[in-house]
Amino acid sequence: MKQFEEGKKLFMKGVDGDKKAVKLAYHIFLKLRNSASNNALVEAYYGSTLALLGRDASQPLEKADKAQEGLDALNQAISMDPRDKEIRMLRSNVCLRLPESFFQCSKTAVEDITFLLNHYQKDSSYLTKNQVKDLKRDLRTAYENMGKPDEADRVLERYSK
């Protein structure tokens, strides 16, 4: 558990641009993944860290390969535990940041964000106000990435009630 928390801290530093932290987080999650192969949350952080390695890679082919490996791990994590809030947030964040023209995963981001907002509508303690605000912004971005800004307005209207 201590290693997992350390990996998450390094991961967050990596999200903020610390390339060294990304590599350290990757090694922690790889080791955890090898020792706990059926842990969906470890798989999700492993996948998200792979996506960050792709972001930081210098070669275009390596960027694409790492990003795809990361997406595959995130999809595996969802298949292991489709109701986990943290996993849904991780996958939607990765999907939003990958080029739509190459990965076509904005639809997946919409699926994850919709899942989260639907649960929030049933239980207002499910997400914080800031998370809801960020998710609504991300939902708009995902629809715009798909070339459907009008659909974003329609869907967001449902969540403003």
mmCIF file of C-alpha atoms in Angstrom:
data_model
loop_
_atom_site.group_PDB
_atom_site.id
_atom_site.type_symbol
_atom_site.label_atom_id
_atom_site.label_comp_id
_atom_site.label_asym_id
_atom_site.label_seq_id
_atom_site.Cartn_x
_atom_site.Cartn_y
_atom_site.Cartn_z
ATOM 1 C CA MET A 1 0.000 0.000 0.000
ATOM 2 C CA LYS A 2 2.871 2.356 0.827
ATOM 3 C CA GLN A 3 4.433 1.697 -2.594
ATOM 4 C CA PHE A 4 1.099 2.356 -4.285
ATOM 5 C CA GLU A 5 0.733 5.727 -2.529
ATOM 6 C CA GLU A 6 4.307 6.657 -3.468
ATOM 7 C CA GLY A 7 3.551 5.707 -7.074
ATOM 8 C CA LYS A 8 0.456 7.932 -7.052
ATOM 9 C CA LYS A 9 2.465 10.897 -5.724
ATOM 10 C CA LEU A 10 5.082 10.425 -8.423
ATOM 11 C CA PHE A 11 2.338 9.986 -11.010
ATOM 12 C CA MET A 12 0.795 13.348 -10.046
ATOM 13 C CA LYS A 13 4.215 15.015 -10.341
ATOM 14 C CA GLY A 14 4.486 13.391 -13.748
ATOM 15 C CA VAL A 15 1.094 14.744 -14.792
ATOM 16 C CA ASP A 16 2.501 18.182 -13.967
ATOM 17 C CA GLY A 17 5.450 17.571 -16.304
ATOM 18 C CA ASP A 18 8.142 15.899 -14.174
ATOM 19 C CA LYS A 19 9.572 13.320 -16.599
ATOM 20 C CA LYS A 20 11.798 11.723 -13.971
ATOM 21 C CA ALA A 21 8.788 11.181 -11.695
ATOM 22 C CA VAL A 22 6.929 9.499 -14.572
ATOM 23 C CA LYS A 23 9.722 6.943 -14.991
ATOM 24 C CA LEU A 24 9.871 6.254 -11.258
ATOM 25 C CA ALA A 25 6.077 5.892 -11.080
ATOM 26 C CA TYR A 26 6.138 3.540 -14.073
ATOM 27 C CA HIS A 27 8.636 1.225 -12.354
ATOM 28 C CA ILE A 28 6.596 1.213 -9.145
ATOM 29 C CA PHE A 29 3.354 0.369 -10.951
ATOM 30 C CA LEU A 30 5.077 -2.228 -13.141
ATOM 31 C CA LYS A 31 6.411 -3.971 -10.032
ATOM 32 C CA LEU A 32 2.999 -3.759 -8.305
ATOM 33 C CA ARG A 33 1.287 -5.020 -11.446
ATOM 34 C CA ASN A 34 3.598 -8.028 -11.596
ATOM 35 C CA SER A 35 2.918 -8.912 -7.954
ATOM 36 C CA ALA A 36 -0.838 -8.114 -7.968
ATOM 37 C CA SER A 37 -1.942 -8.875 -11.508
ATOM 38 C CA ASN A 38 -5.659 -8.761 -10.711
ATOM 39 C CA ASN A 39 -5.744 -5.298 -9.102
ATOM 40 C CA ALA A 40 -7.776 -3.011 -11.369
ATOM 41 C CA LEU A 41 -6.561 0.223 -9.781
ATOM 42 C CA VAL A 42 -2.899 -0.764 -10.140
ATOM 43 C CA GLU A 43 -3.617 -1.653 -13.784
ATOM 44 C CA ALA A 44 -5.228 1.771 -14.320
ATOM 45 C CA TYR A 45 -2.290 3.690 -12.862
ATOM 46 C CA TYR A 46 0.106 1.504 -14.813
ATOM 47 C CA GLY A 47 -1.786 2.383 -18.005
ATOM 48 C CA SER A 48 -1.944 6.083 -17.177
ATOM 49 C CA THR A 49 1.788 6.089 -16.478
ATOM 50 C CA LEU A 50 2.446 4.403 -19.822
ATOM 51 C CA ALA A 51 0.438 7.176 -21.495
ATOM 52 C CA LEU A 52 2.650 9.749 -19.754
ATOM 53 C CA LEU A 53 5.745 7.909 -20.969
ATOM 54 C CA GLY A 54 4.266 8.231 -24.460
ATOM 55 C CA ARG A 55 3.710 11.941 -23.930
ATOM 56 C CA ASP A 56 7.356 12.346 -22.935
ATOM 57 C CA ALA A 57 8.886 10.107 -25.637
ATOM 58 C CA SER A 58 10.950 11.791 -28.317
ATOM 59 C CA GLN A 59 10.197 9.415 -31.203
ATOM 60 C CA PRO A 60 6.715 9.552 -32.800
ATOM 61 C CA LEU A 61 6.428 5.760 -33.043
ATOM 62 C CA GLU A 62 7.361 5.331 -29.374
ATOM 63 C CA LYS A 63 4.809 8.025 -28.438
ATOM 64 C CA ALA A 64 2.057 6.151 -30.248
ATOM 65 C CA ASP A 65 3.085 2.715 -28.964
ATOM 66 C CA LYS A 66 3.252 3.794 -25.312
ATOM 67 C CA ALA A 67 -0.044 5.665 -25.585
ATOM 68 C CA GLN A 68 -1.735 2.605 -27.114
ATOM 69 C CA GLU A 69 -0.266 0.301 -24.461
ATOM 70 C CA GLY A 70 -1.551 2.706 -21.826
ATOM 71 C CA LEU A 71 -5.035 2.746 -23.350
ATOM 72 C CA ASP A 72 -5.059 -1.041 -23.515
ATOM 73 C CA ALA A 73 -4.159 -1.270 -19.807
ATOM 74 C CA LEU A 74 -6.830 1.303 -18.900
ATOM 75 C CA ASN A 75 -9.436 -0.624 -20.892
ATOM 76 C CA GLN A 76 -8.342 -3.802 -19.099
ATOM 77 C CA ALA A 77 -8.736 -2.027 -15.737
ATOM 78 C CA ILE A 78 -12.280 -0.961 -16.680
ATOM 79 C CA SER A 79 -13.139 -4.525 -17.696
ATOM 80 C CA MET A 80 -11.854 -5.691 -14.284
ATOM 81 C CA ASP A 81 -13.844 -3.093 -12.313
ATOM 82 C CA PRO A 82 -16.242 -1.053 -14.496
ATOM 83 C CA ARG A 83 -17.807 0.815 -11.561
ATOM 84 C CA ASP A 84 -14.615 2.246 -10.033
ATOM 85 C CA LYS A 85 -14.721 6.053 -9.983
ATOM 86 C CA GLU A 86 -10.946 6.582 -9.917
ATOM 87 C CA ILE A 87 -10.356 4.254 -12.868
ATOM 88 C CA ARG A 88 -13.060 6.030 -14.896
ATOM 89 C CA MET A 89 -11.458 9.389 -14.119
ATOM 90 C CA LEU A 90 -8.003 8.170 -15.098
ATOM 91 C CA ARG A 91 -9.183 6.720 -18.408
ATOM 92 C CA SER A 92 -11.262 9.773 -19.331
ATOM 93 C CA ASN A 93 -8.287 12.049 -18.664
ATOM 94 C CA VAL A 94 -5.987 9.987 -20.867
ATOM 95 C CA CYS A 95 -8.591 9.724 -23.634
ATOM 96 C CA LEU A 96 -9.158 13.482 -23.639
ATOM 97 C CA ARG A 97 -5.488 14.250 -24.079
ATOM 98 C CA LEU A 98 -4.719 11.871 -26.928
ATOM 99 C CA PRO A 99 -5.089 13.148 -30.493
ATOM 100 C CA GLU A 100 -8.599 12.262 -31.686
ATOM 101 C CA SER A 101 -7.414 11.958 -35.286
ATOM 102 C CA PHE A 102 -5.156 9.058 -34.335
ATOM 103 C CA PHE A 103 -6.767 7.328 -31.328
ATOM 104 C CA GLN A 104 -10.499 8.132 -31.694
ATOM 105 C CA CYS A 105 -11.098 7.775 -27.977
ATOM 106 C CA SER A 106 -13.163 10.876 -27.201
ATOM 107 C CA LYS A 107 -16.223 8.612 -27.327
ATOM 108 C CA THR A 108 -14.663 6.588 -24.493
ATOM 109 C CA ALA A 109 -14.078 9.795 -22.512
ATOM 110 C CA VAL A 110 -17.763 10.685 -23.005
ATOM 111 C CA GLU A 111 -18.757 7.228 -21.756
ATOM 112 C CA ASP A 112 -16.621 7.576 -18.619
ATOM 113 C CA ILE A 113 -17.674 11.147 -17.850
ATOM 114 C CA THR A 114 -21.342 10.307 -18.398
ATOM 115 C CA PHE A 115 -20.985 7.342 -16.034
ATOM 116 C CA LEU A 116 -19.503 9.629 -13.360
ATOM 117 C CA LEU A 117 -22.054 12.428 -13.785
ATOM 118 C CA ASN A 118 -24.957 9.972 -13.758
ATOM 119 C CA HIS A 119 -23.761 8.603 -10.426
ATOM 120 C CA TYR A 120 -23.387 12.131 -9.108
ATOM 121 C CA GLN A 121 -26.995 12.891 -10.042
ATOM 122 C CA LYS A 122 -28.100 9.952 -7.887
ATOM 123 C CA ASP A 123 -25.738 10.808 -5.015
ATOM 124 C CA SER A 124 -24.399 14.341 -4.666
ATOM 125 C CA SER A 125 -21.623 13.140 -2.335
ATOM 126 C CA TYR A 126 -20.164 10.976 -5.141
ATOM 127 C CA LEU A 127 -18.114 13.873 -6.573
ATOM 128 C CA THR A 128 -16.916 17.221 -5.305
ATOM 129 C CA LYS A 129 -18.231 20.437 -6.864
ATOM 130 C CA ASN A 130 -14.821 20.991 -8.489
ATOM 131 C CA GLN A 131 -14.838 17.490 -9.955
ATOM 132 C CA VAL A 132 -18.306 18.102 -11.411
ATOM 133 C CA LYS A 133 -17.184 21.408 -12.901
ATOM 134 C CA ASP A 134 -14.073 19.779 -14.414
ATOM 135 C CA LEU A 135 -16.052 16.823 -15.737
ATOM 136 C CA LYS A 136 -18.580 19.102 -17.446
ATOM 137 C CA ARG A 137 -15.740 21.036 -19.054
ATOM 138 C CA ASP A 138 -14.112 17.763 -20.128
ATOM 139 C CA LEU A 139 -17.403 16.474 -21.523
ATOM 140 C CA ARG A 140 -17.684 19.584 -23.701
ATOM 141 C CA THR A 141 -14.088 19.101 -24.869
ATOM 142 C CA ALA A 142 -14.708 15.447 -25.741
ATOM 143 C CA TYR A 143 -17.761 16.317 -27.841
ATOM 144 C CA GLU A 144 -15.857 19.137 -29.550
ATOM 145 C CA ASN A 145 -13.001 16.717 -30.306
ATOM 146 C CA MET A 146 -15.576 14.488 -32.013
ATOM 147 C CA GLY A 147 -16.926 17.475 -33.973
ATOM 148 C CA LYS A 148 -20.255 17.481 -32.081
ATOM 149 C CA PRO A 149 -20.377 20.729 -30.054
ATOM 150 C CA ASP A 150 -24.205 20.904 -30.339
ATOM 151 C CA GLU A 151 -24.512 17.495 -28.736
ATOM 152 C CA ALA A 152 -22.369 18.755 -25.842
ATOM 153 C CA ASP A 153 -24.908 21.518 -25.187
ATOM 154 C CA ARG A 154 -27.786 19.045 -25.226
ATOM 155 C CA VAL A 155 -26.083 16.573 -22.890
ATOM 156 C CA LEU A 156 -24.791 19.249 -20.504
ATOM 157 C CA GLU A 157 -28.278 20.671 -20.181
ATOM 158 C CA ARG A 158 -29.339 17.354 -18.651
ATOM 159 C CA TYR A 159 -26.699 17.755 -15.930
ATOM 160 C CA SER A 160 -27.467 21.356 -15.034
ATOM 161 C CA LYS A 161 -30.781 20.510 -13.390
#
